CSV table of C-alpha atoms in Angstrom, one decimal:
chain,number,residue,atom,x,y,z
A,1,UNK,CA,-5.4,-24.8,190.4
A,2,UNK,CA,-2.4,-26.8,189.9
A,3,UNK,CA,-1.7,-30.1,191.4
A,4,UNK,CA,0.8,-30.7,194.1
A,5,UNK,CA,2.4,-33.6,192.0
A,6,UNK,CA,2.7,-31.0,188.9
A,7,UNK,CA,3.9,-28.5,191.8
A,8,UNK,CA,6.7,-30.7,193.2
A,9,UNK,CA,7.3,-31.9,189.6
A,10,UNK,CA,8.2,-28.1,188.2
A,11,UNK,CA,10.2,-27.8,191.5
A,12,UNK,CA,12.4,-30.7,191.0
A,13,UNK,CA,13.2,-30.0,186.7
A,14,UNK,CA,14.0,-26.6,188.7
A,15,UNK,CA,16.4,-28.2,191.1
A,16,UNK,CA,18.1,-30.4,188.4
A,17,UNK,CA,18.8,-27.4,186.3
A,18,UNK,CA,20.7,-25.8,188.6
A,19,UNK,CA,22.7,-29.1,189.7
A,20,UNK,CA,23.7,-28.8,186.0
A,21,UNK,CA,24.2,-25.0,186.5
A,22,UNK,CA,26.1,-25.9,189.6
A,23,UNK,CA,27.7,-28.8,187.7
A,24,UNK,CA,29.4,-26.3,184.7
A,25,UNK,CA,30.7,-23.6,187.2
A,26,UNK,CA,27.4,-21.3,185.5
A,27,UNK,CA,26.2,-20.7,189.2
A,28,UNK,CA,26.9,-20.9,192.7
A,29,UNK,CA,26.1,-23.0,195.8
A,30,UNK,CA,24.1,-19.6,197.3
A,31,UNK,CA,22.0,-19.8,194.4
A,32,UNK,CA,21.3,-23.7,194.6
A,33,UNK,CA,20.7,-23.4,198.7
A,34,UNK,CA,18.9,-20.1,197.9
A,35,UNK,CA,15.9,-22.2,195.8
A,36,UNK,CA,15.5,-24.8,199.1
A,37,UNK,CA,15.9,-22.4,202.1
A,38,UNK,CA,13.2,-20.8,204.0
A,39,UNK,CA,9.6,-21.6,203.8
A,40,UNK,CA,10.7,-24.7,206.0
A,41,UNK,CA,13.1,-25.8,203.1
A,42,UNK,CA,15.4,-28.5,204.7
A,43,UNK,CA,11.9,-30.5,206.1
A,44,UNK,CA,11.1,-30.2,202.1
A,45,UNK,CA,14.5,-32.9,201.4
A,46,UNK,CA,13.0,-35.8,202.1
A,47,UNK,CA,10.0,-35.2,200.2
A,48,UNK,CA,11.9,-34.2,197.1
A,49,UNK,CA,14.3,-37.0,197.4
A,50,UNK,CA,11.3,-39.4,197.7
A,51,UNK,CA,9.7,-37.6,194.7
A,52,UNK,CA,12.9,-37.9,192.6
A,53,UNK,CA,13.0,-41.6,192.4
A,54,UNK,CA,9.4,-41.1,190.3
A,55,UNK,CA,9.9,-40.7,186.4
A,56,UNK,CA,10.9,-36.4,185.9
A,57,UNK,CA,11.2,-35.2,182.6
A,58,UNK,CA,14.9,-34.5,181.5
A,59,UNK,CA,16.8,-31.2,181.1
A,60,UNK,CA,16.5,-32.0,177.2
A,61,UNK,CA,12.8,-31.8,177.1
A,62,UNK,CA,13.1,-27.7,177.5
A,63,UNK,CA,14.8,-28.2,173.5
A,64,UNK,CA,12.5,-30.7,172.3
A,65,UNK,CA,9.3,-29.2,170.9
A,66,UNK,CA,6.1,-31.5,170.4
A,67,UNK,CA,7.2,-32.8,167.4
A,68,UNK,CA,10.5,-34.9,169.0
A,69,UNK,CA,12.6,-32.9,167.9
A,70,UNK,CA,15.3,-31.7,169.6
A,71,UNK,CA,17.7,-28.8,169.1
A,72,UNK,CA,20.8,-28.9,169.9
A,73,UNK,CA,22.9,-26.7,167.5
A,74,UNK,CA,22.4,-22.7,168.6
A,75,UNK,CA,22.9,-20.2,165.9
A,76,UNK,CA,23.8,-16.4,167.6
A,77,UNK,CA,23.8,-13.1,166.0
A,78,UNK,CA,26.6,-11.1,167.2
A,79,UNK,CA,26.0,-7.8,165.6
A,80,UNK,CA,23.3,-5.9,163.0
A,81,UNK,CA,26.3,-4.4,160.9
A,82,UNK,CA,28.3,-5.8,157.9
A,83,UNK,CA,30.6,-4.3,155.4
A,84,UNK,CA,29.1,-5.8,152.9
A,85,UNK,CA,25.6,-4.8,151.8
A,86,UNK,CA,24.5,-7.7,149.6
A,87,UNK,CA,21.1,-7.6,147.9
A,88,UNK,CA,19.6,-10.9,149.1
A,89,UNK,CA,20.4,-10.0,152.5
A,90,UNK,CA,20.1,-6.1,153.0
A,91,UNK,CA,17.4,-3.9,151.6
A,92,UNK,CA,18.0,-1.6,149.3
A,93,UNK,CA,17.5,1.5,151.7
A,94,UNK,CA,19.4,-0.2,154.6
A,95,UNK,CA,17.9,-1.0,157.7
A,96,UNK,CA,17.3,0.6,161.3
A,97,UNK,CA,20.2,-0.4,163.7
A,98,UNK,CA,19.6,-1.1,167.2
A,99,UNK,CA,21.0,1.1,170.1
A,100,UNK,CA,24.2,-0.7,170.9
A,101,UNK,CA,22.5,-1.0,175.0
A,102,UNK,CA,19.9,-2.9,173.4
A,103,UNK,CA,22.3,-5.7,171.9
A,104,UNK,CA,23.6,-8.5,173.9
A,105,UNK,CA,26.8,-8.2,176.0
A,106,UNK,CA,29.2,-10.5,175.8
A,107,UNK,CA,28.8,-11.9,179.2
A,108,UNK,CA,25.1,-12.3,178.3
A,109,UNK,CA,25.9,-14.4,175.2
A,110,UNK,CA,28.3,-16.4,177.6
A,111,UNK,CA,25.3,-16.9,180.0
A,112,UNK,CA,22.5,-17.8,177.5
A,113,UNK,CA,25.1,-20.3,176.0
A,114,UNK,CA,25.5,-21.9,179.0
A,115,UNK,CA,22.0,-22.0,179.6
A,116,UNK,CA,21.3,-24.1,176.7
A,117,UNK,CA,24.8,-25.9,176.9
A,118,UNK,CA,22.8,-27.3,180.0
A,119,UNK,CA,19.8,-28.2,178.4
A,120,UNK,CA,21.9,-30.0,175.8
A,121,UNK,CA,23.3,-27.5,172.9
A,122,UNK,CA,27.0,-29.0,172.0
A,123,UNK,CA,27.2,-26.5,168.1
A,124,UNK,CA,26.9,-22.5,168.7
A,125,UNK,CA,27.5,-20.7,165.6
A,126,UNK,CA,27.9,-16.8,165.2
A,127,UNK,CA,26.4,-15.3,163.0
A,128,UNK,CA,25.6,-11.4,162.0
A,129,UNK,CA,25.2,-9.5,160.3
A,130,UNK,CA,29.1,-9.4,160.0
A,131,UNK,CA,30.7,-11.1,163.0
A,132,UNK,CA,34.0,-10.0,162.5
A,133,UNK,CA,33.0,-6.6,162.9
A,134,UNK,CA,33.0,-7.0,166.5
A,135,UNK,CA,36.4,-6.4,168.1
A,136,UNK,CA,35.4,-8.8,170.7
A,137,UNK,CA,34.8,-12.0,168.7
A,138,UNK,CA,37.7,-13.7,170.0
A,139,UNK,CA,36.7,-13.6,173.7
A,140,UNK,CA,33.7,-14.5,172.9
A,141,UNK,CA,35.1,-17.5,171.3
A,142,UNK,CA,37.1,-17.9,174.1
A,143,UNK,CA,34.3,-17.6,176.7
A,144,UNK,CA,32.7,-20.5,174.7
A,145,UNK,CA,35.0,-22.4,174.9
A,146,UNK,CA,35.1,-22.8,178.2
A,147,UNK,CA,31.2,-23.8,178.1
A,148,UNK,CA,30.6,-27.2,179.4
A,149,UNK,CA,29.3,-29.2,177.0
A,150,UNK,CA,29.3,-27.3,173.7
A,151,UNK,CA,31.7,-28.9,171.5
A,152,UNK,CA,32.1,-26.8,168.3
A,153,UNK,CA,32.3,-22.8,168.0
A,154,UNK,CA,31.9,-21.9,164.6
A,155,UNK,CA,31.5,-18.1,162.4
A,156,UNK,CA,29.5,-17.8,159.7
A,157,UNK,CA,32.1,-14.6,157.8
A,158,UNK,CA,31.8,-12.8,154.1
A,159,UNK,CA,35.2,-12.9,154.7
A,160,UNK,CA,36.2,-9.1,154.1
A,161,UNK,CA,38.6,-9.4,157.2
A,162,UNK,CA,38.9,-12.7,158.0
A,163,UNK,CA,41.9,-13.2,156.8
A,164,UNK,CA,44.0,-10.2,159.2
A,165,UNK,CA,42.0,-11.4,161.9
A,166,UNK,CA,41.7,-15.6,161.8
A,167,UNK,CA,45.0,-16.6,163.8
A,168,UNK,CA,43.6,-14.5,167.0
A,169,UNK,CA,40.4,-16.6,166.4
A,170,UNK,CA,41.9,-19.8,166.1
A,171,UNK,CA,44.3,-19.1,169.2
A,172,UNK,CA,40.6,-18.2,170.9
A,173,UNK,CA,39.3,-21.7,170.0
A,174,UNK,CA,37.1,-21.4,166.8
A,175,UNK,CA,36.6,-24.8,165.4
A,176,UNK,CA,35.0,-24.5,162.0
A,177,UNK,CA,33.8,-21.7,159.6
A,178,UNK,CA,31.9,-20.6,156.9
A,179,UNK,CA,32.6,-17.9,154.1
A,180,UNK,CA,30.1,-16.9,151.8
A,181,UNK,CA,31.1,-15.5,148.1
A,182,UNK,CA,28.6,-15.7,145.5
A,183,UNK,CA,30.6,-14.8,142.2
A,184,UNK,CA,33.7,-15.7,141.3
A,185,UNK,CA,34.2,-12.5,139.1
A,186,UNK,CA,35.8,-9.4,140.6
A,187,UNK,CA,33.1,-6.8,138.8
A,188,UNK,CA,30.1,-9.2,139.8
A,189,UNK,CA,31.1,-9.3,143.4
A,190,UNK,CA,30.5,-5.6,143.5
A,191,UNK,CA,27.0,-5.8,142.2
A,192,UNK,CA,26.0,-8.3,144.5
A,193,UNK,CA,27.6,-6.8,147.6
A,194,UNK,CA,27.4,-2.9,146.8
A,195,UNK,CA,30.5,-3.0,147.9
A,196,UNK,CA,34.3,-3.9,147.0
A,197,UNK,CA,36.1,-6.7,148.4
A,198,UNK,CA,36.5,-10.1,146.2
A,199,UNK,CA,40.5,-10.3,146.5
A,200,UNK,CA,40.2,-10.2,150.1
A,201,UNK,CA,37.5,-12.7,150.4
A,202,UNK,CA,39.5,-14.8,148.1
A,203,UNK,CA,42.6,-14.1,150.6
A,204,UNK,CA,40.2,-15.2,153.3
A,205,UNK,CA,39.9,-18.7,151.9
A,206,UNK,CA,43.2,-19.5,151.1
A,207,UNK,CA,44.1,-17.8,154.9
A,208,UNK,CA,41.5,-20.4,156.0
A,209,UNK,CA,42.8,-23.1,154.3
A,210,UNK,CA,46.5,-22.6,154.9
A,211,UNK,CA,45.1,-22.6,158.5
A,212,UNK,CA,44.2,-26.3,158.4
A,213,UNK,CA,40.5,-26.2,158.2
A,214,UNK,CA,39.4,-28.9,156.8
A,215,UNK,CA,36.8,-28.3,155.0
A,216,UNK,CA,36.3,-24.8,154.3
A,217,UNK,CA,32.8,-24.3,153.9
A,218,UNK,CA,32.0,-21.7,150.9
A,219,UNK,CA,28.2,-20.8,151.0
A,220,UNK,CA,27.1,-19.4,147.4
A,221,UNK,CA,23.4,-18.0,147.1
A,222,UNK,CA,22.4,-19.3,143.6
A,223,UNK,CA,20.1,-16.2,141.8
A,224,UNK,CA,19.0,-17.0,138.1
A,225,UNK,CA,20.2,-14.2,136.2
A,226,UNK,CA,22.5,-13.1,138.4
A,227,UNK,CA,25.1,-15.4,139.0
A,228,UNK,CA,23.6,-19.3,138.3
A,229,UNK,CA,25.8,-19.2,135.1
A,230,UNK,CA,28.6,-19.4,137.6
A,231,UNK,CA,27.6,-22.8,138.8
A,232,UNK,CA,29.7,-25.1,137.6
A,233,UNK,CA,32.5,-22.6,138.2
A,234,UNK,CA,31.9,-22.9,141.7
A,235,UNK,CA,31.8,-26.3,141.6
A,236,UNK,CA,35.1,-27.1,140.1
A,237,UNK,CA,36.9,-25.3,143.1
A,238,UNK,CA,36.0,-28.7,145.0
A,239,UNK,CA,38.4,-30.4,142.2
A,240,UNK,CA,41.5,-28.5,143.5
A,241,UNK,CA,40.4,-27.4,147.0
A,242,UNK,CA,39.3,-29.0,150.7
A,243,UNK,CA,35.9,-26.4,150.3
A,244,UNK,CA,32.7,-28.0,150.7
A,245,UNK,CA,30.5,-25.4,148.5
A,246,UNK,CA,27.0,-25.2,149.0
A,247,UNK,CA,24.4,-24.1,147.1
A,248,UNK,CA,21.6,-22.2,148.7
A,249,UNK,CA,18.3,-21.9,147.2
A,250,UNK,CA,17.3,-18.0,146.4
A,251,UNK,CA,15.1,-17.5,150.0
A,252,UNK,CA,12.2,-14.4,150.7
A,253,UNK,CA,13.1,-11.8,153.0
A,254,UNK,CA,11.9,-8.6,154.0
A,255,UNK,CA,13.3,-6.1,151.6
A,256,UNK,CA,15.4,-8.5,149.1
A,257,UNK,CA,12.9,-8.3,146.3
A,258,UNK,CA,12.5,-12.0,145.7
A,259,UNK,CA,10.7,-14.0,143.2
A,260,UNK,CA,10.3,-17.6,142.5
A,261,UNK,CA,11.7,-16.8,138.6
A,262,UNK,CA,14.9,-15.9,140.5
A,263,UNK,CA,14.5,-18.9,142.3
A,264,UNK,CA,17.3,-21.6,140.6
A,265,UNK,CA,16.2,-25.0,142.3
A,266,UNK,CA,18.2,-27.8,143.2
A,267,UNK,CA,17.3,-30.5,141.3
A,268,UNK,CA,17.9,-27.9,138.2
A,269,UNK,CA,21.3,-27.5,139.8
A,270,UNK,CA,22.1,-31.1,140.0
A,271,UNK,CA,21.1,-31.8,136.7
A,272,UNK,CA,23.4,-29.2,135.2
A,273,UNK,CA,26.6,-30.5,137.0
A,274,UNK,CA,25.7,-33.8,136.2
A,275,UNK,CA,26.1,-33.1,132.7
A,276,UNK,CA,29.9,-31.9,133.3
A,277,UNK,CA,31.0,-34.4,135.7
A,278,UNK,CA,27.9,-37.7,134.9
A,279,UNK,CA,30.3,-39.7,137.2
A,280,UNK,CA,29.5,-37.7,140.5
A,281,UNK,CA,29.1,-39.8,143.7
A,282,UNK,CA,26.5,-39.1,146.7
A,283,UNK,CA,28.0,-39.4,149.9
A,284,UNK,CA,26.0,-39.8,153.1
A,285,UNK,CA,25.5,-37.0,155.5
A,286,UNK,CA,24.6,-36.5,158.8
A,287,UNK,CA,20.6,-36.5,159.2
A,288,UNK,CA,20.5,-32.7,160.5
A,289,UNK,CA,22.8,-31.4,157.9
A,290,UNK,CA,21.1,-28.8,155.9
A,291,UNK,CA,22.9,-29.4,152.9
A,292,UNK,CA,21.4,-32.4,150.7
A,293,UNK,CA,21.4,-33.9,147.2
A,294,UNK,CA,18.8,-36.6,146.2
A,295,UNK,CA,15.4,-36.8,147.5
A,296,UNK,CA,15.6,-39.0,150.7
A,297,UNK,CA,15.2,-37.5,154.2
A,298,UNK,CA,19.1,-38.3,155.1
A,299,UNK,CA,21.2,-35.1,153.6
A,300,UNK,CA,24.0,-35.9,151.6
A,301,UNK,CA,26.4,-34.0,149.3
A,302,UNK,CA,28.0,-34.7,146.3
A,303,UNK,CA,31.9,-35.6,145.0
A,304,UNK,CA,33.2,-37.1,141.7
A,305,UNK,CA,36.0,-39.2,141.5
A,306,UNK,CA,39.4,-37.1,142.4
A,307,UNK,CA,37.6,-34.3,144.3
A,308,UNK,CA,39.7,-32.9,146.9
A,309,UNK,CA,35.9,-31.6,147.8
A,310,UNK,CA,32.5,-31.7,147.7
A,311,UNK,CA,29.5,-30.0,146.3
A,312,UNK,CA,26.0,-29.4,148.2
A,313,UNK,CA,23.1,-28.0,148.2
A,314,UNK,CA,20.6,-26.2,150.9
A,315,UNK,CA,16.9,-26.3,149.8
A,316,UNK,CA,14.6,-24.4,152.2
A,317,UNK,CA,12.4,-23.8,148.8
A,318,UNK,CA,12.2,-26.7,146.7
A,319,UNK,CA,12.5,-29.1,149.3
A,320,UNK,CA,12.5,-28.3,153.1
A,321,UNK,CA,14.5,-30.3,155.8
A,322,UNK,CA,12.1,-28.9,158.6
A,323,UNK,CA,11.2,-32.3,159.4
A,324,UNK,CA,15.2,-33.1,160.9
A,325,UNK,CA,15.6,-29.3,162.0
A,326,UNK,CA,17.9,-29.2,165.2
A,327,UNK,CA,18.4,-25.2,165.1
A,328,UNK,CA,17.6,-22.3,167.1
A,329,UNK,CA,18.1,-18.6,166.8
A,330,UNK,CA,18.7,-16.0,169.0
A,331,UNK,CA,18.9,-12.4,167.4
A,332,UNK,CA,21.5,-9.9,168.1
A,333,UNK,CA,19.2,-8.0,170.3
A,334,UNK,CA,18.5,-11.1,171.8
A,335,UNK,CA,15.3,-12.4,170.7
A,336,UNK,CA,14.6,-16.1,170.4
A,337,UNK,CA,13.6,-17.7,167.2
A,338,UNK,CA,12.8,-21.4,166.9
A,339,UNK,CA,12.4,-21.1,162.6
A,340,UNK,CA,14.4,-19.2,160.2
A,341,UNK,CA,10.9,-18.1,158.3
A,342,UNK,CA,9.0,-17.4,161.6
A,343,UNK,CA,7.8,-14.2,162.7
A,344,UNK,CA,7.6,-15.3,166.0
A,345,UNK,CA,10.0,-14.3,168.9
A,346,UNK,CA,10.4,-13.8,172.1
A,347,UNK,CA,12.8,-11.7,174.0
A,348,UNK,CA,15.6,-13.4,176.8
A,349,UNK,CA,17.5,-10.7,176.7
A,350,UNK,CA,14.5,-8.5,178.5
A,351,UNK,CA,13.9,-11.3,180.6
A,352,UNK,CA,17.6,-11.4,181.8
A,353,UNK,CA,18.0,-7.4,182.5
A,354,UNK,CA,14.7,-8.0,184.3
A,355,UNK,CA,16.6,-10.1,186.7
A,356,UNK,CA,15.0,-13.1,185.3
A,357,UNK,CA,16.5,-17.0,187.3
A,358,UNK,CA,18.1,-19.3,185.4
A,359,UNK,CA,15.5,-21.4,185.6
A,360,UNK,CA,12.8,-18.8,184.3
A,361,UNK,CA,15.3,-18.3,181.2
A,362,UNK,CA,14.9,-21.7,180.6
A,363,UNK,CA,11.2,-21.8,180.7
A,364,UNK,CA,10.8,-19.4,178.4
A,365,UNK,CA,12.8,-21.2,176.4
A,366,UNK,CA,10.9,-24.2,176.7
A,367,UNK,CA,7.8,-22.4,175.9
A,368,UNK,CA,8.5,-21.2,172.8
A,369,UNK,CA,10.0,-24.1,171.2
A,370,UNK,CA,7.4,-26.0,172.5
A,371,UNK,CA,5.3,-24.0,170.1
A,372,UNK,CA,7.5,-24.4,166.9
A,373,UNK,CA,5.3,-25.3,163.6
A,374,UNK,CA,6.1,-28.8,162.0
A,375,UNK,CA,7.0,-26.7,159.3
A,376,UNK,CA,7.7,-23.6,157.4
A,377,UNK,CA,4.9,-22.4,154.9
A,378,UNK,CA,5.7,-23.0,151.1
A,379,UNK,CA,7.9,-20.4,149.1
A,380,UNK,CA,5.0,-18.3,147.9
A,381,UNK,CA,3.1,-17.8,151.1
A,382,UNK,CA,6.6,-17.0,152.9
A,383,UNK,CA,7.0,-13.9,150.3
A,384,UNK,CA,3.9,-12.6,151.0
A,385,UNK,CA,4.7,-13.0,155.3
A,386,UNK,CA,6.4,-10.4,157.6
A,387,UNK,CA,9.3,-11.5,158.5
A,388,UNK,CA,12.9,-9.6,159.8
A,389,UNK,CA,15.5,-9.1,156.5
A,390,UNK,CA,18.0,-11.3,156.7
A,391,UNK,CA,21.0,-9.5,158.0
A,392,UNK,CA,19.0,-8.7,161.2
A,393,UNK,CA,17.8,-12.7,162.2
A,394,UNK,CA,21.9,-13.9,161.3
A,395,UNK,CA,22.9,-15.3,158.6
């Protein structure tokens, strides 16, 4: 049986959620009176006033799993579709969509952000599959933005339409963005995507740029014997551009066929542009940035003298960053995932349809990144685990 003190000590993180709630416009004053009335609630006052001056865990502690760390950058997946179908993202034979009831509503999204905008999130990215396939993308930007508390929106794009469609997300509030391209070469890009599309990615960035955003991230998936030739191609658009290009390690997912001899790892990488440009700088990152050079714990990214950019690198196999993570995932159809390579998950958006409180959202939460691993399992084990493809977790 639980004690009265671990009672009245569940009761009050309950109360000062909702004070935040309250706080952020998320709820109402019904729904805060509602948790103290009946049951002799107002004679209750006193007591929890007395038992509030005594040390209570903070809001933050439902994001910080038993490692210390705490998460506060949320990564959502709008949608299961893309019009792309890239070959390290999508099996071959596609994959099985969920019934559109079954994915989160935009006013759920809204909700569960706010949620964890109280618990401490300030960085949301969306993800897909393809987010600009959803014609509603700039309200949900917009509804984001009004979230207390989270200070940067942000799209993860291929960038097939990004460039018809960026001024309505920039009017809606979108603060940064990522586009991904893996080849520079016209023919290539097709192979990789099964589909067509380079010139309008390519349209995308300079859209993006023109735009004033500064940088431009450009996420390359480095493939040996597929496009790691292309390497120092890439990198030479950081002479002339504001793009911040990152290089992402190869990664196993269900149905993408990987292999470590595909595999290209970083500190390959870095020697090879070290040999075209030896005078190339490291420049300190932030400690949860997932892009890196060298071999400390602090990320960091490279630039050579005269770069209008920057070169990076993002090495889940060769060197994990699980140790700094400050991520969270929450699938399309609204599953929480507290680790990119974890087959874990639990389900908030069956808890909220179930009429689950705000509070009991936030428990769950709570529970599940209190069980997060210190980190992922090495690059051969993670092959052989079951695990969602790519395009359905959010990329």
């Amino acid at each position: 049986m639980r004690s009265q003190a671990t009672v009245c000590g569940q009761l009050l993180r309950q109360i000062d959620l909702k004070n935040h709630l309250f706080g952020q416009g998320l709820i109402s004053t019904r729904t805060i009176s509602g948790s103290l009335s009946g049951s002799k609630g107002q004679k209750k006052n006193a007591r929890l006033e007395a038992l509030r001056a005594q040390e209570v865990a903070p809001l933050s502690d439902f994001l910080t799993d038993s490692f210390g760390r705490f998460h506060d950058y949320l990564r959502i997946s709008l949608t299961e579709r893309c019009n792309l179908r890239c070959t390290y993202c999508m099996p071959e034979d596609g994959v099985p969509l969920t019934e559109r009831s079954h994915l989160l509503t935009t006013d759920e999204v809204i909700r569960l952000a706010g949620l964890f905008s109280a618990a401490g999130v300030t960085k949301v990215r969306l993800t897909g599959g393809e987010p600009l396939v959803r014609a509603d993308l700039a309200d949900i930007i917009a509804g984001l933005k009004t979230v207390a508390g989270i200070r940067s929106v942000a799209i993860t794009t291929n960038g097939v339409v990004l460039a018809r469609r960026l001024a309505a997300l920039q009017a809606a509030g979108l603060d940064a963005l990522n586009i991904s391209l893996d080849t520079l070469v016209p023919a290539k890009f097709e192979l990789i995507s099964r589909r067509r599309g380079f010139h309008r990615v390519w349209q995308g960035i300079q859209t993006a740029l023109a735009a004033g955003y500064d940088p431009v991230k450009l996420n390359c998936v480095v493939m040996r014997g597929v496009n790691d030739e292309e390497l120092e191609d890439f990198a030479t658009l950081a002479e002339t551009y504001r793009l911040d290009v990152r290089f992402i390690e190869y990664m196993p997912f269900d149905g993408n066929r990987w292999n470590d001899r595909k595999m290209v790892p970083y500190g390959e990488m870095v020697e090879r542009l070290r040999r075209r440009w030896p005078d190339l700088e490291r420049i300190a990152d932030r400690p949860n940035d997932t892009s890196k050079v060298g071999r400390g714990e602090i990320a960091e990214a490279y630039r050579a003298p005269g770069w209008v950019g920057q070169v990076g690198f993002i090495t889940s196999m060769s060197e994990h960053f699980c140790g700094t993570c400050n991520r969270l995932r929450l699938t399309a159809d609204g599953n929480l995932k507290v680790c990119l390579f974890g087959n874990s998950e639990v389900s908030l958006r069956d808890a909220l349809r179930q009429g689950s409180s705000d509070e009991e959202l936030m428990t769950i939460v709570g529970a599940a990144v209190g069980r997060k691993k210190k980190q992922h399992a090495g690059m051969l084990d993670l092959a052989a685990m079951k695990n969602r493809p790519m395009i359905l977790i959010g990329g």
